[in-house]
Coordinates of C-alpha atoms and ligand atoms in Angstrom, one line a residue:
X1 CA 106.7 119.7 89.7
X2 CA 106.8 119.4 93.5
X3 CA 103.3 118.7 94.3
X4 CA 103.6 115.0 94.4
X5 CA 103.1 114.8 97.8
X6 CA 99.8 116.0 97.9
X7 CA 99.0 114.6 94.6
X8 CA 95.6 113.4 93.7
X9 CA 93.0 113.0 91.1
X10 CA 91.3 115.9 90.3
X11 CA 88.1 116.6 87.9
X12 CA 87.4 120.1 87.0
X13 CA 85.4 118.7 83.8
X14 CA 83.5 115.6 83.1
X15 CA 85.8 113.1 81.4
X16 CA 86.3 113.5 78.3
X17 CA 85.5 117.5 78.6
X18 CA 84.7 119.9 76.4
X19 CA 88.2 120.3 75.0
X20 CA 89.0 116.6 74.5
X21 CA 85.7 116.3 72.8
X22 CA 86.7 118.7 70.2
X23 CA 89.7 117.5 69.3
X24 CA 88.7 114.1 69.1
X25 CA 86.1 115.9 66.6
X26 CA 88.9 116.9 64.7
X27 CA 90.7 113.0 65.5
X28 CA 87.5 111.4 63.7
X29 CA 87.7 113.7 61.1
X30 CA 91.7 112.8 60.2
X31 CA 92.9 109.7 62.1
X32 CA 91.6 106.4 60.5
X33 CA 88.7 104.8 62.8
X34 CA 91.2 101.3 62.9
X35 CA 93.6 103.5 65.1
X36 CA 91.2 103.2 68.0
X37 CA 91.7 104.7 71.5
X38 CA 90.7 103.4 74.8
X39 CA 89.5 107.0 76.6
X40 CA 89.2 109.7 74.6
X41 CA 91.4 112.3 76.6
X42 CA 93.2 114.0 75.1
X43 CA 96.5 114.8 77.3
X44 CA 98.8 118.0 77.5
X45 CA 101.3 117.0 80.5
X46 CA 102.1 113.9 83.2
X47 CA 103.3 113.9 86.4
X48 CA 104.2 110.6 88.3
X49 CA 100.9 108.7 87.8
X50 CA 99.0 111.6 86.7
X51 CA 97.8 112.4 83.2
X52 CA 96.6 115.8 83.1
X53 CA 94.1 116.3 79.7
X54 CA 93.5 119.7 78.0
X55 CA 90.7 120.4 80.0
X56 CA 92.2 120.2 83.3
X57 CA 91.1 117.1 84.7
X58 CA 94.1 115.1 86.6
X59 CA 93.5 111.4 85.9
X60 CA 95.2 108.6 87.9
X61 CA 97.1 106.8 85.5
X62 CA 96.8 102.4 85.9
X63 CA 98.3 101.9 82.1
X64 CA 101.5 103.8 82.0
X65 CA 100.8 104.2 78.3
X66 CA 100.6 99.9 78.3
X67 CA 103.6 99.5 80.5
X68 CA 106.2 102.0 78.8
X69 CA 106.1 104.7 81.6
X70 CA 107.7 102.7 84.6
X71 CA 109.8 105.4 85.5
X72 CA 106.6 108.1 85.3
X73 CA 105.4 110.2 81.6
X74 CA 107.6 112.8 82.9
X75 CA 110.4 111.8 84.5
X76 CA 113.1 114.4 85.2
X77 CA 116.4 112.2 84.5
X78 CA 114.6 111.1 81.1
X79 CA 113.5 114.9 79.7
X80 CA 116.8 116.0 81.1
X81 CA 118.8 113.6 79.3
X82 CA 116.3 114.1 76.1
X83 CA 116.7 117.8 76.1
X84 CA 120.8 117.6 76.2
X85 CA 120.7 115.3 73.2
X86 CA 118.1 116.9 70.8
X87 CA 120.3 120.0 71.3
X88 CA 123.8 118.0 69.7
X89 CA 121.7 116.1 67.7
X90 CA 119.0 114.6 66.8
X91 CA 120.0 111.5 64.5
X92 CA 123.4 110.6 62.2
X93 CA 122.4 106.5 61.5
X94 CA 124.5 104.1 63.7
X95 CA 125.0 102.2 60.6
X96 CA 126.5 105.5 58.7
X97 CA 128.3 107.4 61.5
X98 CA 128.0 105.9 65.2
X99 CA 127.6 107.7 68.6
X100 CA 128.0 106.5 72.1
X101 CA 124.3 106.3 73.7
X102 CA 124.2 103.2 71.4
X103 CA 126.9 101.8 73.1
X104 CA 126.3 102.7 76.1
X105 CA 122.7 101.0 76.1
X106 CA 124.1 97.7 75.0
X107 CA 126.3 97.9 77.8
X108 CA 123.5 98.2 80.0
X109 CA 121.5 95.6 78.6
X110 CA 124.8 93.0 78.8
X111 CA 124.8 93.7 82.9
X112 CA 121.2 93.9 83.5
X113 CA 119.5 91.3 81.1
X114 CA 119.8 87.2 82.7
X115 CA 122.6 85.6 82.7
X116 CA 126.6 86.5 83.0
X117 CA 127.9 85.1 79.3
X118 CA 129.1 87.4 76.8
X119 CA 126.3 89.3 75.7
X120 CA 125.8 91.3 72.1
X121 CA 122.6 93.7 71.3
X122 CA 121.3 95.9 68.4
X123 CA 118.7 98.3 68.8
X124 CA 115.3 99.0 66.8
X125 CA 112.5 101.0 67.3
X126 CA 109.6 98.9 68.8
X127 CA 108.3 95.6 70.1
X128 CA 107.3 93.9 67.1
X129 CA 110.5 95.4 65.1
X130 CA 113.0 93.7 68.5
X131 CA 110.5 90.4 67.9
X132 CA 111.0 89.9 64.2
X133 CA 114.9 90.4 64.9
X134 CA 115.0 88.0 67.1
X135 CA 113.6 85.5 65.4
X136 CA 115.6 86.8 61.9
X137 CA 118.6 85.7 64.2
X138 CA 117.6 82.6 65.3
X139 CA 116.7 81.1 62.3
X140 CA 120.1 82.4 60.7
X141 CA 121.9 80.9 64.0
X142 CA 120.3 77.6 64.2
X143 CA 119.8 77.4 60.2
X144 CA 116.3 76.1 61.3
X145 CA 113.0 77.6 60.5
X146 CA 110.4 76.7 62.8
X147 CA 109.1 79.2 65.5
X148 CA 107.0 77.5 68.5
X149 CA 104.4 80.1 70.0
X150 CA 101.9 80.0 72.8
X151 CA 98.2 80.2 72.8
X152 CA 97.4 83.9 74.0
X153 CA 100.5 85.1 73.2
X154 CA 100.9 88.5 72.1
X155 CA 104.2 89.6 70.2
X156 CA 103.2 92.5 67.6
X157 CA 101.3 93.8 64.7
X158 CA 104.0 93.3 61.9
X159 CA 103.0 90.4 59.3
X160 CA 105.7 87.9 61.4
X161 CA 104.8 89.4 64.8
X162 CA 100.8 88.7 63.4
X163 CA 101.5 85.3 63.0
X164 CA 103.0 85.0 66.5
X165 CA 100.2 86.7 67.9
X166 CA 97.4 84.4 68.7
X167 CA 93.8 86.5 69.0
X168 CA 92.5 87.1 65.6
X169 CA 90.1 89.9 66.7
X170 CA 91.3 92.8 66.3
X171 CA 94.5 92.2 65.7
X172 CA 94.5 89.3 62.7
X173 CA 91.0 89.4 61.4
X174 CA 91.2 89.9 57.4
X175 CA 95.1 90.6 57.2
X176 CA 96.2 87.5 56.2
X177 CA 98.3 85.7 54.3
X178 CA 101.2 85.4 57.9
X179 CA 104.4 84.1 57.6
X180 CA 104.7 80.8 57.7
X181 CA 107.0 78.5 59.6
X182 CA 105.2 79.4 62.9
X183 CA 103.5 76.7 65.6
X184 CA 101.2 77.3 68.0
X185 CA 101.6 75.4 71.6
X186 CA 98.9 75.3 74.4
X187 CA 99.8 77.9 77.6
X188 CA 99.7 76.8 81.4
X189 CA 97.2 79.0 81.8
X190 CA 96.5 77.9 85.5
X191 CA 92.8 79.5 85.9
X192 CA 91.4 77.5 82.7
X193 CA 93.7 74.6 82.8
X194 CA 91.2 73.4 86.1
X195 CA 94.2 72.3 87.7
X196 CA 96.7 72.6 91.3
X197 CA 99.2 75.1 89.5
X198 CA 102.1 72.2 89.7
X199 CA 99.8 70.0 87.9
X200 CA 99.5 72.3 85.4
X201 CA 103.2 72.6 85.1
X202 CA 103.8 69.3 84.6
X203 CA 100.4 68.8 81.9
X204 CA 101.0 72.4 79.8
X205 CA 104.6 71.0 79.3
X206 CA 103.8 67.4 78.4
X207 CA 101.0 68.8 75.5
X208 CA 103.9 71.3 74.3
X209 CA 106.3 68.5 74.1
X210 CA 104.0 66.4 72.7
X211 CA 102.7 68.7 70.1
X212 CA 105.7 69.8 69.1
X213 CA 107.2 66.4 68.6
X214 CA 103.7 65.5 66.2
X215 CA 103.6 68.4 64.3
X216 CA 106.8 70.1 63.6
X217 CA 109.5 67.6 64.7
X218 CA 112.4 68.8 67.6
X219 CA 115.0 69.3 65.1
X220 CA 113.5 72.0 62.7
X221 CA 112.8 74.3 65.7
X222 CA 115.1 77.0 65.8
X223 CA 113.4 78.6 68.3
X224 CA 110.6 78.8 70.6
X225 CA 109.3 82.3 71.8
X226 CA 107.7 83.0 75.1
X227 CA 106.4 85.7 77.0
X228 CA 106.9 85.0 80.5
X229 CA 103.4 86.2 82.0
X230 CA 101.6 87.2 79.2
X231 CA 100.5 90.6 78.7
X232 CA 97.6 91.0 76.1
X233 CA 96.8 87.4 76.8
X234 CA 95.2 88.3 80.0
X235 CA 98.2 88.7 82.7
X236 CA 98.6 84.6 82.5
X237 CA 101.5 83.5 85.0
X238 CA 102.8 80.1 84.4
X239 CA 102.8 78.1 86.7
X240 CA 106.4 77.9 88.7
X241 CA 108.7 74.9 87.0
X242 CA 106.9 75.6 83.5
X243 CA 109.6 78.1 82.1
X244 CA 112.7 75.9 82.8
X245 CA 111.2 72.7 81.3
X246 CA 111.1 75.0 78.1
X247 CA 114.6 76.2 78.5
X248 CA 115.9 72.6 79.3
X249 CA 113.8 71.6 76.3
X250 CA 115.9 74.1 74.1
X251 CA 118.6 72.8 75.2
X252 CA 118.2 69.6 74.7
X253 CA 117.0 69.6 71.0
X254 CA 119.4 73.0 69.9
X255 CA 116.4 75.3 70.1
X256 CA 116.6 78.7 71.2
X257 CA 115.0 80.2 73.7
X258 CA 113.7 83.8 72.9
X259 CA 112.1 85.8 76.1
X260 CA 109.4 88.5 74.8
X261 CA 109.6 90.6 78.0
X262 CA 108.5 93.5 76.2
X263 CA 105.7 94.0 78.6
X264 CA 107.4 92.7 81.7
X265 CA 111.0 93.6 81.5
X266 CA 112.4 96.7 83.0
X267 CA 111.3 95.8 86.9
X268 CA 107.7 95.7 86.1
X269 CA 107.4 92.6 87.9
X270 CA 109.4 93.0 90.8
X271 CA 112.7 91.9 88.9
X272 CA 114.2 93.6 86.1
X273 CA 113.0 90.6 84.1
X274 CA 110.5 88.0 85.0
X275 CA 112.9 85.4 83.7
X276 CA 114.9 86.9 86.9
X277 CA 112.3 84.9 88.9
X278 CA 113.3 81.3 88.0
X279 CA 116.6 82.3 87.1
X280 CA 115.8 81.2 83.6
X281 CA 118.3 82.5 81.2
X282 CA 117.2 83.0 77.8
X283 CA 119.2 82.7 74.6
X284 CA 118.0 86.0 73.4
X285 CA 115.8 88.5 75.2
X286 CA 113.5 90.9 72.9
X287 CA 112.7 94.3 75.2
X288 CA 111.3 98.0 74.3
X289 CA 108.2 99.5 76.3
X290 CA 109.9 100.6 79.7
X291 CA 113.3 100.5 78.2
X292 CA 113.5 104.7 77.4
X293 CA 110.8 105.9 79.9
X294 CA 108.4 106.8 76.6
X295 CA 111.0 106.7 74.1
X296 CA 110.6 104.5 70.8
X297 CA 113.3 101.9 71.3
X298 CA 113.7 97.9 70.9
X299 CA 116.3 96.2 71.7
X300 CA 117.5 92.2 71.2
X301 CA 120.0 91.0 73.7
X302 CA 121.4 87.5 72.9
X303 CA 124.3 85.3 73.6
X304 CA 127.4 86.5 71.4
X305 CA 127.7 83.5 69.4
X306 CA 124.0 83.6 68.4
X307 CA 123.5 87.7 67.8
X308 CA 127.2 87.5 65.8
X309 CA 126.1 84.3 63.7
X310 CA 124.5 86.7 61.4
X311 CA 126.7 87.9 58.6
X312 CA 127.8 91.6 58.0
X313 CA 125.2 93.7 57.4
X314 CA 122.3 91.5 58.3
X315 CA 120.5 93.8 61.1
X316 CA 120.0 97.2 61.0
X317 CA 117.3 100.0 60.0
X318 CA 118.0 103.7 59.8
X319 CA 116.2 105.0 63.2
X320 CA 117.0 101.6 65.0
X321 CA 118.7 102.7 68.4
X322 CA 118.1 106.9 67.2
X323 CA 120.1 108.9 69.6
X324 CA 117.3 110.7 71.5
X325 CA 116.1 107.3 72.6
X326 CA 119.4 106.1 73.5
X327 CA 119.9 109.1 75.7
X328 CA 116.3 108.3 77.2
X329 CA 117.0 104.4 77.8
X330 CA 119.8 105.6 79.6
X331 CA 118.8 108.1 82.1
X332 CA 115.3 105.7 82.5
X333 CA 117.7 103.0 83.8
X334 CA 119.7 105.4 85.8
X335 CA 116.3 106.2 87.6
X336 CA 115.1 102.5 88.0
X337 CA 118.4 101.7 89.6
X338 CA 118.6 104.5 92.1
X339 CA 114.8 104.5 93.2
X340 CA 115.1 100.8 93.3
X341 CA 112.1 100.5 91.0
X342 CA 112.2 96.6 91.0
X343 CA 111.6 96.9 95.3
X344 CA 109.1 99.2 94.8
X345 CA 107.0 97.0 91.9
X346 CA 106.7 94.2 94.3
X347 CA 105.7 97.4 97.0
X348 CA 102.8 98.4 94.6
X349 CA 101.6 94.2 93.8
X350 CA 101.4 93.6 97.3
X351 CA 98.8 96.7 98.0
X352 CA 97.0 95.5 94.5
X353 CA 96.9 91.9 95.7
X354 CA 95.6 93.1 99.5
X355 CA 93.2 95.1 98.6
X356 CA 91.6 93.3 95.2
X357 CA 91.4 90.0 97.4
X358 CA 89.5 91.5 99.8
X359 CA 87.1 92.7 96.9
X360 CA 86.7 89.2 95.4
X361 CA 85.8 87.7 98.9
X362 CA 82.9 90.3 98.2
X363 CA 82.6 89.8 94.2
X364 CA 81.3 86.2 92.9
X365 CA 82.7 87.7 89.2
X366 CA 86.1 88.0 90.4
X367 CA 87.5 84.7 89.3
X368 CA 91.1 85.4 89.8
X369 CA 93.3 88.3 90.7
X370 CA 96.8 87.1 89.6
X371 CA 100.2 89.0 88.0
X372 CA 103.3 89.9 89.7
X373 CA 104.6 92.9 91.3
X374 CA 102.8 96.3 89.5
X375 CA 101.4 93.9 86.6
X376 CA 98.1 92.9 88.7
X377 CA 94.9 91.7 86.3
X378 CA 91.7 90.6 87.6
X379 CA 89.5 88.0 85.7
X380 CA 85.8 88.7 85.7
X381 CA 83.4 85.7 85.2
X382 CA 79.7 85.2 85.3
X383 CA 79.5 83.8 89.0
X384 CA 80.1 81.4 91.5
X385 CA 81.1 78.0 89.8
X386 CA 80.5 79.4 86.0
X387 CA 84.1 80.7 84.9
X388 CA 82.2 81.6 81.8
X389 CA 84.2 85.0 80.6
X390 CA 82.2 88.0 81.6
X391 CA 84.1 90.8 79.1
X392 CA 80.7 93.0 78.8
X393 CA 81.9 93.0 82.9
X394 CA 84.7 94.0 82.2
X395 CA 84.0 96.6 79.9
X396 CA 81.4 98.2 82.3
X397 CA 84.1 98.4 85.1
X398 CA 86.2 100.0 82.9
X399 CA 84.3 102.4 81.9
X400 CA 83.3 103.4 85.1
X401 CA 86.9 103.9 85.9
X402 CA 87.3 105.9 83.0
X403 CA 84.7 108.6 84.1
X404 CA 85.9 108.9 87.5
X405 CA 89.5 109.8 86.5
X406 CA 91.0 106.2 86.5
X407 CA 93.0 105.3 83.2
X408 CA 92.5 101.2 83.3
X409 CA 93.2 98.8 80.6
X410 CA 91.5 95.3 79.5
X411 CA 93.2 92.8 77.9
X412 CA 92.7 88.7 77.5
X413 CA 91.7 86.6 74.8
X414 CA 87.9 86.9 76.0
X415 CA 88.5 90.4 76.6
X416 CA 87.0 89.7 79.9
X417 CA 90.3 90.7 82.1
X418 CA 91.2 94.2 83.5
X419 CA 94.8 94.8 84.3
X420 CA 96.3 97.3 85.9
X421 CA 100.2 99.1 85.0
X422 CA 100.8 102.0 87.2
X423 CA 104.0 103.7 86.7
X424 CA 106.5 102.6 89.2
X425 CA 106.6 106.2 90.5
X426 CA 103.4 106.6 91.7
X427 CA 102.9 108.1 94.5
X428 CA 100.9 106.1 97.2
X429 CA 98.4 108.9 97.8
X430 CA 97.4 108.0 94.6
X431 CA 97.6 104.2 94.1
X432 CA 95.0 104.0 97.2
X433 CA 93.1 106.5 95.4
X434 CA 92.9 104.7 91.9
X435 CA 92.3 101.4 93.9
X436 CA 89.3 103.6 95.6
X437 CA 88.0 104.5 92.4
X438 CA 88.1 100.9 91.1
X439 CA 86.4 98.9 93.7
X440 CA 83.4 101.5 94.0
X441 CA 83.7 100.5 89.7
X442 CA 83.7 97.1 90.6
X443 CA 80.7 96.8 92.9
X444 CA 78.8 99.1 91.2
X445 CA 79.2 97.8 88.0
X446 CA 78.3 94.2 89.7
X447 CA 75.3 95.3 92.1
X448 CA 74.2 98.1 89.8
X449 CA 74.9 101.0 92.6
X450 CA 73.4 99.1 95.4
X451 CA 76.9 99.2 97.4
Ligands
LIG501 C1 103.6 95.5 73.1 C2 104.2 94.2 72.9 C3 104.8 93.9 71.7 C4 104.9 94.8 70.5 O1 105.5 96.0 70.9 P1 105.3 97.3 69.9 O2 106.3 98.3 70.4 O3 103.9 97.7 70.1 O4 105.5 96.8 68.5 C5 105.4 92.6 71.6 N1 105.4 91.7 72.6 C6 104.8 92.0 73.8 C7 104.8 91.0 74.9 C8 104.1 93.3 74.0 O5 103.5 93.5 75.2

């Protein structure tokens, strides 16, 4: 398609139209109500931060299908590369008769993950299947069995991934008995902390210490897992200093240090990995999402010594690094690489960042805008000196996005945060547009249509 340039949302239809409304008909009539959806759209193709829906309306896309798309829905390298490989083949089981995209991706993830030491990797399908590895081989490598996790934090929907994950609604409630073994730490979460952020820093470490040392004891950690900024959460950035203390904390008591940058790896955040901001270097480093430009894929990346500690056999799956994927990681990283998606990220979070700051000089229930580079949140609130969550705020801003052809997603453990995810290729045209869309959502939603 070569009508980026003059890209732009378009609405032929009311959103959802007629079409989407029928199949979604047909999706209550199949799909179990648990498997929810956020706008019910129902979408035939994507360009670069545009979801076009069955009946024609072009929707500006803020989620990239929850951060997966950085490189676009559509992107040519990707369905190029995709297209080669279904045609040789579509799947032979690395662990029955190997091919070289699996190789090839673990080379990539050696050079581009933190850190210069020898590096191993296996490959999965998803988030939750790279987090449960991770923590497989960190208990086998430590011979340890405690797992320190943060309040907020978000790591899956598996029954270990549940237990790491800390909101019970919707994603715990009733599903119980988790695995056990697992520790929850408080987050420097700088906005409800009530604190200068190197204050925080200093206090969020001292309670994790603290805690830790009380309630599981330093030496049966074997590792402590970390998003860092959490996604579900709410978009919470630690406050600068907070991630080293953790890894020097690691080090210090023969703890591991396990990165979930499923959310923010693969330049979302300006860097290829957030840990690329403090130059913290993680022990082992879980990814998927925008690894394979829509792809199902999951990798771990860890030191050598740690990933080969486990014996023979130990990790595998039979679709874990499928060929298709592989072919898709590959080309995705070709394209963040030679568009300099990382530059651009920080591009996009500095437009986000202008323009939602000059909204909350205007909007009492803007407590915080905060992220980094093209993972931007807002925090709504009740008012001026009552941080009291606002989510039915939230909710009504994101609808209103929704029906003007803006794909936006909430998140947060009061559900009262909106964040935003555009692909990495969007085109500006349409970043100012979505921005348009969501501050008339904003102040309408706030002053009722007043503005
Ligand atoms: C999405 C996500 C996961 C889980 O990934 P799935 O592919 O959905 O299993 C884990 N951790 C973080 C930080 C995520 O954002």
């Amino acid at each position: 398609m070569t009508r980026l340039a003059e890209a732009q949302r378009l609405l032929r239809k009311r959103v959802p139209g007629p079409q989407s409304v029928a199949l979604h008909e047909r999706k209550l009539a199949s799909v179990a109500d648990s498997v929810g959806t956020a706008l019910p759209v129902y979408v035939e193709r994507a360009e670069s931060g545009l979801l076009i829906d069955v009946d024609g309306n072009e929707l500006i896309d803020f989620g990239s299908g929850i951060a997966v798309t950085n490189v676009g829905a559509a992107d040519p390298r990707v369905v190029e590369a995709v297209q080669r490989q279904v045609q040789n083949f579509t799947h032979t089981c690395f662990m029955v008769t190997p091919y070289e995209g699996y190789v090839a991706v673990c080379e990539r993830l050696a050079e581009l993950t933190p850190g210069t030491h020898e590096k191993r990797s296996a490959l999965f399908n998803s988030g939750a299947e790279a987090v449960e590895n991770a923590i497989k081989i960190a208990r086998r490598a430590t011979r340890r069995q405690a797992v320190v996790a943060f309040d907020h934090a978000y790591h899956g929907r598996t029954n270990l991934t549940m237990a790491l994950t800390s909101k019970n609604m919707p994603y715990k409630h009733g599903f119980g008995p988790f695995a056990g073994e697992i520790f929850r730490a408080p987050m420097a979460y700088p906005y409800r902390w009530n604190g200068d952020r190197q204050r925080v820093a200093e206090e969020a470490y001292a309670a994790f210490e603290a805690q830790v040392h009380a309630q599981v004891g330093e030496d049966n950690v074997a590792a402590v897992i970390v998003e860092p900024i959490q996604g579900e959460g709410g978009f919470i950035v630690p406050p600068r200093g907070w991630l080293p203390r953790l890894q020097r904390w690691c080090q210090d008591h023969g703890a591991l240090l396990i990165a979930d940058e499923i959310q923010t790896g693969f330049c979302r955040t300006g860097d290829w990995f957030a840990c690329d901001h403090e130059q913290v270097v993680p022990d082992l480093i879980a990814t998927a999402k925008g690894i394979a430009g829509g792809l199902p894929l999951g990798a771990v990346t860890g030191r050598a010594e740690v990933m080969n500690s486990v014996h023979a056999g130990g990790l595998g799956g039979t679709y874990g690094g499928n060929p298709v994927a592989c072919a898709a990681a590959l080309a995705a990283m070709e394209t963040m690489e030679e568009l300099e998606l990382d530059s651009r990220a920080r591009e996009i979070g500095d437009v986000f960042v202008q323009r939602l700051g000059r909204l909350q000089d205007n909007v009492d229930a803007i407590g915080e805008v905060r992220g980094r580079g093209a993972m931007i949140a807002i925090e709504l609130i009740a008012g001026v000196g009552d941080t009291t969550p606002a989510p039915e705020l939230a909710a009504a801003i994101n609808k209103r996005c929704h029906e003007h052809g803006l794909v936006t997603l909430t998140a947060g453990t009061y559900g009262n945060v909106l964040r935003f995810l555009p692909p990495l290729t969007i085109p500006e045209a349409l970043l100012q547009q979505g921005l348009d869309i969501l501050e008339d959502a904003v102040l309408t939603a706030v002053y009722g249509g007043l503005q």
